[in-house]
Tab-separated table of C-alpha atoms and ligand atoms in Angstrom:
chain	number	residue	atom	x	y	z
A	507	MET	CA	104.563	93.237	78.279
A	508	SER	CA	108.465	91.398	79.418
A	509	SER	CA	109.879	93.354	82.634
A	510	ASN	CA	112.604	92.508	84.937
A	511	GLU	CA	112.139	93.826	88.861
A	512	SER	CA	114.021	96.577	91.096
A	513	ALA	CA	116.228	95.552	94.304
A	514	SER	CA	112.895	97.824	95.718
A	515	GLY	CA	110.551	94.354	93.939
A	516	VAL	CA	108.855	96.852	92.038
A	517	LYS	CA	108.751	95.351	88.379
A	518	THR	CA	111.147	98.023	86.328
A	519	GLY	CA	109.919	98.556	82.716
A	520	PRO	CA	112.106	97.308	79.481
A	521	LYS	CA	115.305	99.174	77.927
A	522	ARG	CA	113.236	99.823	74.576
A	523	ALA	CA	110.915	102.152	74.501
A	524	LEU	CA	108.024	101.828	76.806
A	525	ARG	CA	104.975	101.455	75.412
A	526	VAL	CA	102.438	103.800	76.770
A	527	GLY	CA	98.329	104.319	76.489
A	528	VAL	CA	95.893	107.161	77.227
A	529	ILE	CA	92.646	106.294	78.977
A	530	GLY	CA	90.148	108.987	79.143
A	531	ALA	CA	90.565	111.074	75.913
A	532	GLY	CA	88.327	114.116	77.743
A	533	VAL	CA	90.080	117.260	78.650
A	534	MET	CA	92.955	115.834	80.873
A	535	GLY	CA	93.365	112.578	78.487
A	536	SER	CA	94.161	115.042	75.244
A	537	ASN	CA	96.563	116.606	76.994
A	538	HIS	CA	98.370	113.139	78.062
A	539	ALA	CA	98.148	111.927	74.830
A	540	ARG	CA	99.436	115.216	73.048
A	541	VAL	CA	102.320	115.035	75.789
A	542	LEU	CA	103.605	111.600	75.792
A	543	ALA	CA	103.130	111.744	71.855
A	544	GLY	CA	106.325	114.294	72.254
A	545	LEU	CA	108.007	112.041	74.738
A	546	PRO	CA	111.974	110.825	74.305
A	547	ASP	CA	111.797	107.020	74.930
A	548	THR	CA	107.838	106.910	74.950
A	549	ALA	CA	105.630	104.941	72.114
A	550	LEU	CA	102.073	106.229	72.042
A	551	VAL	CA	100.710	103.298	71.197
A	552	GLY	CA	96.782	104.962	71.141
A	553	VAL	CA	94.164	106.182	73.318
A	554	VAL	CA	90.723	104.559	75.175
A	555	ASP	CA	87.138	106.033	74.972
A	556	PRO	CA	83.872	104.728	74.446
A	557	LEU	CA	82.679	108.081	72.913
A	558	PRO	CA	83.352	107.873	69.232
A	559	ALA	CA	83.315	111.832	68.901
A	560	HIS	CA	86.205	111.979	71.616
A	561	ARG	CA	88.212	108.906	69.746
A	562	THR	CA	87.767	111.981	66.912
A	563	ARG	CA	88.725	114.493	68.538
A	564	ALA	CA	91.844	112.311	70.206
A	565	THR	CA	92.716	111.772	66.428
A	566	GLU	CA	92.779	114.683	64.988
A	567	LEU	CA	94.963	116.388	67.851
A	568	VAL	CA	97.325	113.737	68.532
A	569	GLY	CA	97.487	111.917	65.149
A	570	CYS	CA	97.208	108.456	67.085
A	571	ARG	CA	95.400	105.156	67.136
A	572	THR	CA	92.244	105.015	69.442
A	573	PHE	CA	90.179	102.260	70.556
A	574	ALA	CA	86.574	102.203	71.829
A	575	SER	CA	87.545	99.417	74.599
A	576	LEU	CA	89.806	99.331	77.154
A	577	ASP	CA	90.712	95.443	75.599
A	578	GLU	CA	91.755	96.491	72.161
A	579	LEU	CA	94.365	98.535	73.666
A	580	ILE	CA	95.826	96.076	76.124
A	581	ALA	CA	95.999	93.987	73.443
A	582	GLU	CA	98.054	95.952	71.082
A	583	GLY	CA	101.204	95.399	74.345
A	584	VAL	CA	101.976	98.162	76.726
A	585	ASP	CA	103.741	98.715	79.384
A	586	ALA	CA	102.085	101.695	81.166
A	587	VAL	CA	98.730	103.747	81.020
A	588	THR	CA	97.987	106.865	82.249
A	589	ILE	CA	93.937	106.998	83.178
A	590	ALA	CA	91.971	110.499	82.981
A	591	ALA	CA	88.575	108.311	82.891
A	592	PRO	CA	85.871	109.935	85.258
A	593	THR	CA	87.072	109.993	89.085
A	594	HIS	CA	84.466	106.651	89.504
A	595	LEU	CA	85.692	105.056	86.527
A	596	HIS	CA	89.090	104.835	88.152
A	597	HIS	CA	88.706	101.815	90.574
A	598	GLY	CA	87.523	99.320	87.833
A	599	ILE	CA	90.146	100.554	85.409
A	600	ALA	CA	93.405	100.180	87.708
A	601	LEU	CA	92.326	97.486	88.715
A	602	ALA	CA	92.347	95.788	85.164
A	603	CYS	CA	95.079	96.919	84.031
A	604	ILE	CA	97.073	95.805	86.626
A	605	ALA	CA	95.629	92.657	86.667
A	606	ARG	CA	97.333	92.410	83.630
A	607	ASP	CA	100.784	94.013	85.339
A	608	ILE	CA	100.922	97.355	83.699
A	609	HIS	CA	102.329	100.041	85.492
A	610	VAL	CA	99.623	102.436	85.716
A	611	LEU	CA	99.538	106.213	86.556
A	612	VAL	CA	95.991	107.487	87.498
A	613	GLU	CA	94.161	111.442	87.533
A	614	LYS	CA	93.872	112.745	90.939
A	615	PRO	CA	91.896	111.734	92.912
A	616	ILE	CA	92.964	108.491	93.149
A	617	ALA	CA	89.403	107.281	93.109
A	618	SER	CA	86.357	108.192	94.636
A	619	SER	CA	86.455	106.871	97.560
A	620	VAL	CA	89.396	105.917	100.730
A	621	GLU	CA	87.565	102.472	100.394
A	622	GLU	CA	88.182	102.061	96.425
A	623	GLY	CA	91.687	104.794	96.772
A	624	SER	CA	93.256	101.429	98.864
A	625	ALA	CA	92.310	98.641	96.901
A	626	ILE	CA	94.152	100.363	94.217
A	627	VAL	CA	97.139	100.559	96.061
A	628	ASP	CA	97.045	97.377	97.949
A	629	ALA	CA	96.551	95.928	94.333
A	630	ALA	CA	99.147	97.575	92.668
A	631	ARG	CA	101.913	96.649	96.087
A	632	ARG	CA	100.646	92.948	95.208
A	633	ALA	CA	101.049	93.070	91.477
A	634	GLY	CA	104.901	94.968	91.991
A	635	VAL	CA	103.482	97.865	89.658
A	636	THR	CA	104.268	101.455	89.841
A	637	LEU	CA	101.365	103.536	90.963
A	638	MET	CA	101.548	107.000	90.612
A	639	VAL	CA	98.707	109.577	91.020
A	640	GLY	CA	98.579	113.206	89.237
A	641	HIS	CA	99.121	115.243	91.913
A	642	VAL	CA	99.941	117.551	88.599
A	643	GLU	CA	100.803	120.660	90.963
A	644	ARG	CA	103.785	118.858	92.391
A	645	PHE	CA	105.350	119.484	88.643
A	646	ASN	CA	104.392	123.339	88.901
A	647	PRO	CA	107.297	125.240	88.466
A	648	ALA	CA	105.396	128.276	91.231
A	649	VAL	CA	104.917	125.827	94.019
A	650	ALA	CA	108.560	123.639	93.203
A	651	ALA	CA	109.732	127.522	93.812
A	652	ILE	CA	108.057	127.591	97.080
A	653	LYS	CA	109.027	124.085	98.713
A	654	GLN	CA	112.082	124.834	98.271
A	655	ALA	CA	112.160	128.385	99.592
A	656	ILE	CA	110.182	126.972	102.638
A	657	SER	CA	112.704	124.217	102.697
A	658	GLY	CA	114.143	123.776	106.355
A	659	GLU	CA	111.942	126.818	107.603
A	660	ASP	CA	109.257	126.540	110.409
A	661	ILE	CA	106.277	126.885	109.007
A	662	LEU	CA	103.475	128.273	111.130
A	663	SER	CA	100.223	128.799	108.851
A	664	ILE	CA	99.350	127.832	105.056
A	665	ALA	CA	96.653	130.041	102.926
A	666	ILE	CA	96.096	128.398	99.685
A	667	THR	CA	93.083	130.356	97.152
A	668	ARG	CA	91.566	128.057	94.044
A	669	VAL	CA	88.612	129.893	92.563
A	670	GLY	CA	87.005	130.018	89.522
A	671	PRO	CA	83.877	129.609	87.510
A	672	PHE	CA	81.806	126.873	87.439
A	673	PRO	CA	83.518	124.315	84.936
A	674	PRO	CA	81.611	123.475	81.470
A	675	ARG	CA	81.302	120.114	82.385
A	676	MET	CA	79.690	119.179	85.849
A	677	SER	CA	81.183	116.041	86.900
A	678	ASN	CA	79.478	114.472	90.169
A	679	VAL	CA	81.676	115.662	92.487
A	680	GLY	CA	81.685	119.375	94.482
A	681	VAL	CA	84.816	121.857	94.832
A	682	VAL	CA	86.314	119.854	97.287
A	683	ILE	CA	86.974	116.434	95.813
A	684	ASP	CA	87.383	118.352	92.475
A	685	LEU	CA	89.675	121.852	93.566
A	686	ALA	CA	90.648	120.730	97.293
A	687	VAL	CA	92.079	117.832	97.118
A	688	HIS	CA	95.101	119.149	95.083
A	689	ASP	CA	95.848	121.630	98.209
A	690	ILE	CA	95.089	119.393	100.647
A	691	ASP	CA	98.307	117.068	99.125
A	692	LEU	CA	99.984	120.098	98.727
A	693	ILE	CA	99.496	121.310	102.400
A	694	ARG	CA	100.875	117.859	103.329
A	695	TRP	CA	103.551	118.217	101.232
A	696	PHE	CA	104.770	121.340	102.349
A	697	THR	CA	104.781	120.254	105.743
A	698	GLU	CA	105.815	116.689	105.242
A	699	SER	CA	103.586	115.630	108.009
A	700	ASP	CA	99.503	114.666	108.143
A	701	ILE	CA	96.249	116.637	108.978
A	702	VAL	CA	95.148	115.895	112.127
A	703	GLU	CA	92.009	118.230	112.322
A	704	VAL	CA	89.525	119.113	110.013
A	705	GLN	CA	87.172	122.044	110.635
A	706	PRO	CA	85.308	122.567	107.418
A	707	GLN	CA	82.454	125.237	105.925
A	708	LEU	CA	80.488	124.103	102.812
A	709	SER	CA	77.898	125.867	101.018
A	710	SER	CA	75.811	125.279	97.500
A	711	ALA	CA	75.316	128.419	96.066
A	712	ILE	CA	73.760	127.198	92.669
A	713	ALA	CA	75.080	123.301	91.991
A	714	GLU	CA	73.627	120.360	94.237
A	715	ARG	CA	77.214	119.774	95.721
A	716	GLU	CA	79.324	122.119	97.515
A	717	ASP	CA	80.689	124.913	95.299
A	718	ILE	CA	81.411	126.523	98.202
A	719	ALA	CA	84.208	125.540	100.644
A	720	LEU	CA	86.342	127.340	103.832
A	721	LEU	CA	88.586	124.438	105.275
A	722	GLN	CA	91.244	124.490	108.108
A	723	PHE	CA	93.110	122.229	108.867
A	724	ARG	CA	95.854	121.779	111.887
A	725	THR	CA	98.826	119.251	110.843
A	726	ALA	CA	100.482	117.021	113.433
A	727	SER	CA	103.268	119.155	112.834
A	728	GLY	CA	101.203	122.218	114.098
A	729	VAL	CA	100.584	124.025	111.282
A	730	LEU	CA	97.727	126.035	110.611
A	731	ALA	CA	96.128	126.142	106.554
A	732	HIS	CA	93.497	127.204	105.073
A	733	ILE	CA	91.926	126.733	101.474
A	734	ASN	CA	89.457	129.002	100.138
A	735	THR	CA	87.570	127.602	96.983
A	736	ASN	CA	84.511	127.711	94.959
A	737	TRP	CA	83.224	127.789	91.571
A	738	LEU	CA	81.812	131.609	91.855
A	739	THR	CA	84.554	133.147	90.506
A	740	PRO	CA	84.603	134.874	87.754
A	741	PHE	CA	88.196	134.968	87.142
A	742	LYS	CA	90.640	131.646	87.586
A	743	ALA	CA	92.588	132.359	90.872
A	744	ARG	CA	95.207	130.021	91.850
A	745	ASN	CA	97.610	132.014	94.807
A	746	VAL	CA	99.606	130.334	97.937
A	747	THR	CA	100.873	132.339	101.048
A	748	VAL	CA	104.162	130.586	103.568
A	749	ALA	CA	104.252	132.508	107.003
A	750	THR	CA	107.219	130.591	108.197
A	751	ARG	CA	108.856	131.919	111.558
A	752	ASP	CA	111.944	133.610	109.403
A	753	LYS	CA	110.222	135.018	106.223
A	754	TYR	CA	106.401	134.964	104.343
A	755	VAL	CA	106.867	133.015	100.903
A	756	MET	CA	104.105	134.074	98.306
A	757	GLY	CA	103.617	132.651	95.426
A	758	ASP	CA	101.313	132.608	91.901
A	759	LEU	CA	100.373	129.526	90.493
A	760	LEU	CA	99.163	130.601	87.579
A	761	THR	CA	101.664	133.574	86.730
A	762	ARG	CA	104.522	131.434	88.140
A	763	GLN	CA	105.423	134.861	89.926
A	764	VAL	CA	107.113	133.642	93.481
A	765	THR	CA	108.088	136.402	95.954
A	766	GLU	CA	109.509	136.129	99.516
A	767	CYS	CA	109.831	138.537	102.330
A	768	PHE	CA	112.416	138.026	104.753
A	769	GLY	CA	115.290	139.385	107.667
A	770	PHE	CA	112.081	141.068	109.445
A	771	LYS	CA	114.189	143.645	111.871
A	772	PRO	CA	112.849	145.121	115.426
A	773	ASP	CA	111.593	148.155	113.272
A	774	GLY	CA	109.576	146.775	111.138
A	775	SER	CA	111.132	146.883	108.069
A	776	TYR	CA	112.352	144.148	105.653
A	777	SER	CA	114.237	142.200	102.963
A	778	MET	CA	111.816	140.797	99.945
A	779	ARG	CA	113.104	139.548	96.250
A	780	HIS	CA	111.513	138.020	93.848
A	781	LEU	CA	112.401	133.692	93.075
A	782	PRO	CA	113.799	131.924	90.509
A	783	VAL	CA	111.093	129.647	88.204
A	784	GLY	CA	111.279	127.218	85.675
A	785	HIS	CA	109.151	127.517	82.830
A	786	ASP	CA	108.687	123.312	82.198
A	787	GLU	CA	104.990	122.207	81.515
A	788	PRO	CA	103.970	120.808	84.740
A	789	LEU	CA	101.644	117.611	83.123
A	790	ARG	CA	105.114	117.304	81.261
A	791	ALA	CA	107.430	117.095	84.185
A	792	GLU	CA	105.235	114.252	86.094
A	793	LEU	CA	104.530	112.423	82.979
A	794	ILE	CA	108.526	112.175	82.223
A	795	SER	CA	108.298	111.388	86.087
A	796	PHE	CA	106.330	108.843	86.217
A	797	LEU	CA	107.860	107.017	82.889
A	798	GLU	CA	111.579	107.631	84.874
A	799	ALA	CA	109.926	105.492	88.318
A	800	VAL	CA	108.584	102.747	85.961
A	801	ARG	CA	111.907	102.116	84.303
A	802	THR	CA	114.078	102.330	87.173
A	803	GLY	CA	111.271	100.938	89.725
A	804	GLY	CA	111.979	103.799	91.953
A	805	VAL	CA	109.112	105.189	94.479
A	806	PRO	CA	107.105	107.182	92.296
A	807	ALA	CA	107.144	111.168	93.141
A	808	VAL	CA	103.125	110.987	94.511
A	809	THR	CA	102.194	108.132	95.540
A	810	GLY	CA	99.062	105.919	96.211
A	811	GLU	CA	99.031	106.055	99.770
A	812	GLU	CA	99.389	109.761	99.976
A	813	ALA	CA	96.535	110.316	97.209
A	814	VAL	CA	94.696	108.362	99.663
A	815	ALA	CA	95.465	110.310	102.679
A	816	SER	CA	94.647	113.538	100.855
A	817	ILE	CA	91.102	111.920	99.668
A	818	GLU	CA	90.815	110.636	102.743
A	819	ILE	CA	91.155	114.163	104.459
A	820	ALA	CA	88.465	115.451	101.638
A	821	THR	CA	86.330	112.493	102.510
A	822	ARG	CA	86.272	114.185	106.056
A	823	CYS	CA	85.630	117.726	105.315
A	824	LEU	CA	82.399	116.077	103.268
A	825	ALA	CA	81.497	114.924	105.971
A	826	THR	CA	79.745	117.986	107.158
A	827	PRO	CA	77.010	118.555	104.842
A	828	ALA	CA	76.715	121.877	102.667
A	829	ARG	CA	74.551	123.827	103.073
A	830	PRO	CA	72.403	126.515	100.971
A	831	ALA	CA	74.245	130.090	100.630
A	832	ALA	CA	71.958	132.736	102.292
A	833	ALA	CA	68.537	133.370	100.453
A	834	SER	CA	70.207	136.688	99.635
A	835	ALA	CA	73.231	135.356	97.746
A	836	ARG	CA	71.091	132.943	95.970
A	837	LYS	CA	68.604	135.771	94.711
A	838	GLY	CA	70.794	138.708	93.764
A	839	PRO	CA	73.350	139.017	91.109
A	840	ARG	CA	76.009	136.280	91.280
A	841	ARG	CA	79.407	137.995	93.500
A	842	VAL	CA	82.422	137.565	93.380
A	843	VAL	CA	83.535	135.458	96.173
A	844	GLY	CA	86.935	134.837	95.503
B	961	NAD	N1	95.273	117.573	87.404
B	961	NAD	C1	94.358	117.680	87.397
B	961	NAD	O1	95.180	119.050	87.237
B	961	NAD	C2	93.283	117.968	86.473
B	961	NAD	C3	92.581	118.652	85.934
B	961	NAD	C4	91.272	117.762	85.789
B	961	NAD	C5	90.986	116.468	85.624
B	961	NAD	N2	91.904	115.981	86.249
B	961	NAD	C6	91.038	114.506	86.340
B	961	NAD	O2	90.699	113.995	85.196
B	961	NAD	C7	89.855	112.853	84.884
B	961	NAD	C8	89.093	113.198	83.568
B	961	NAD	O3	88.669	114.296	83.938
B	961	NAD	P1	88.406	115.783	82.555
B	961	NAD	O4	88.464	117.176	82.969
B	961	NAD	O5	89.979	114.832	81.613
B	961	NAD	O6	86.851	114.863	82.206
B	961	NAD	P2	86.580	114.709	80.634
B	961	NAD	O7	84.678	114.543	80.887
B	961	NAD	O8	86.809	116.018	79.503
B	961	NAD	O9	87.112	113.744	80.747
B	961	NAD	C9	86.917	112.331	80.370
B	961	NAD	C10	86.831	110.747	79.414
B	961	NAD	O10	86.720	109.845	79.759
B	961	NAD	C11	85.986	109.407	78.674
B	961	NAD	N3	85.183	108.170	79.248
B	961	NAD	C12	84.077	107.430	80.285
B	961	NAD	N4	84.375	106.469	80.725
B	961	NAD	C13	85.511	105.662	80.256
B	961	NAD	C14	86.093	104.364	79.872
B	961	NAD	N5	84.898	103.335	80.476
B	961	NAD	N6	86.807	104.075	79.396
B	961	NAD	C15	87.721	105.050	78.850
B	961	NAD	N7	87.479	106.616	78.505
B	961	NAD	C16	86.226	106.532	79.405
B	961	NAD	C17	84.938	110.060	78.206
B	961	NAD	O11	83.778	109.548	77.285
B	961	NAD	C18	85.453	111.831	78.103
B	961	NAD	O12	85.994	111.849	77.271
B	961	NAD	C19	88.895	113.017	86.400
B	961	NAD	O13	89.931	111.775	87.017
B	961	NAD	C20	89.334	114.377	86.886
B	961	NAD	O14	89.128	114.349	88.272
B	961	NAD	C21	92.509	116.427	86.861
C-alpha cells in the first residue's frame, strides 16, 4: 500500500482509511477484530486463521472476511496488521509482514526469546515501519490513574498481584512469560528505570512449567518491586500498590478502583481519597494509539525495544528452574495461594 515518510524516517500511513488485518482468530484476535471493525477511518480487511472453526467463529462474531493464510490477506492489500497468533509464531509472522512494508502491532510477549524479539525490532527499524507491542495494561484506565498519581513522586516500592485459575487452553509457556511479563513492563514503565537485579522463586504445583512465581526486583533507580503470580487461585485478582515517600497508592485493575493515602503526620494520621478513573476499553485505546502512530509515523506507546527488555527480564527469571511444590501441597486439595 502507498505510504509517505515522517520526519523521523518512519513510513506513515496513507490519508485515507487504514486497511488493517488481524492474524489469529483466537481469544485475543477475535477481540482485536471486534474493536477494529468499530473504529473510525479504519477498514478491517479480514482475519487470518488456519483453523476453519475459528474462521467461522470470527465471521459470526464480527461479520468480517476470513483467510486461511497470511498470503491471502496480504494479497487483499493491508497497511497494518495486528498479530494475535500463538507467541512462538510471532517472530515468523512479524518478519513476513515487515518484509512487505506492513506496519505491525504484535501481542505481548513480543516473541518467545530475546533473540527473536530483537530480530523483529531490527527488521522494523530497517524497513521503517511502525512496530508496537500489545502490553495492554498500559491502556487500563486504573493503571493510567496510578501512573499519574505517582508522577513526580519518589517511588520506593511496587507490589503487584496477578493471580487466577488455570487458563482453559494451556499454551507452551508458564506464568512468567504469560502473566508476569505484563507486570515487568508496568514496573519498568512506572519507574522509568531498568530492572537491574532479579530474584525469582518459581514452582510447578500442577503444570509442567512454572505455575507459581514470586519475583523480586531492584531497578537502577533503587526501587524494590515484587510480583506475585500464579494459576492456582480460584478467582482472578490484579492488584497494584505503590509506596512513594509521600503517598501509598492502591489500585484494583479489575474493579478499576484506585485509592491514595497521603499527608502522613507524625501522629500516624493521614488522608485518603479515591482517584478518578476513566472508562475506556483498554484494547480499544491501544489499537487507536497504534493506528495513530501508523498515521503520524510517531513513536508508538509501547516500543519493540521496551518489549524486548521485558522479555529479557522474564527470561532471566526463568533461568532459575522451577521446583515441584511441596509434596503436601500437591497431594491435598488445591489450596488458595493468591
Ligand atoms: N494482551 C493481553 O492481555 C493478552 C491476553 C491473552 C493473550 N495474549 C497474547 O495473544 C496471543 C494469542 O493468545 P490467545 O489467548 O488469543 O490464543 P488462542 O489460542 O486463543 O488464539 C491463537 C489463534 O491463532 C491461530 N493460529 C495458529 N497458527 C496461526 C498462523 N500461522 N496464522 C494465523 N493464526 C494462527 C490459532 O488457530 C488460534 O485461533 C499470544 O501471544 C498471547 O500471549 C495477550
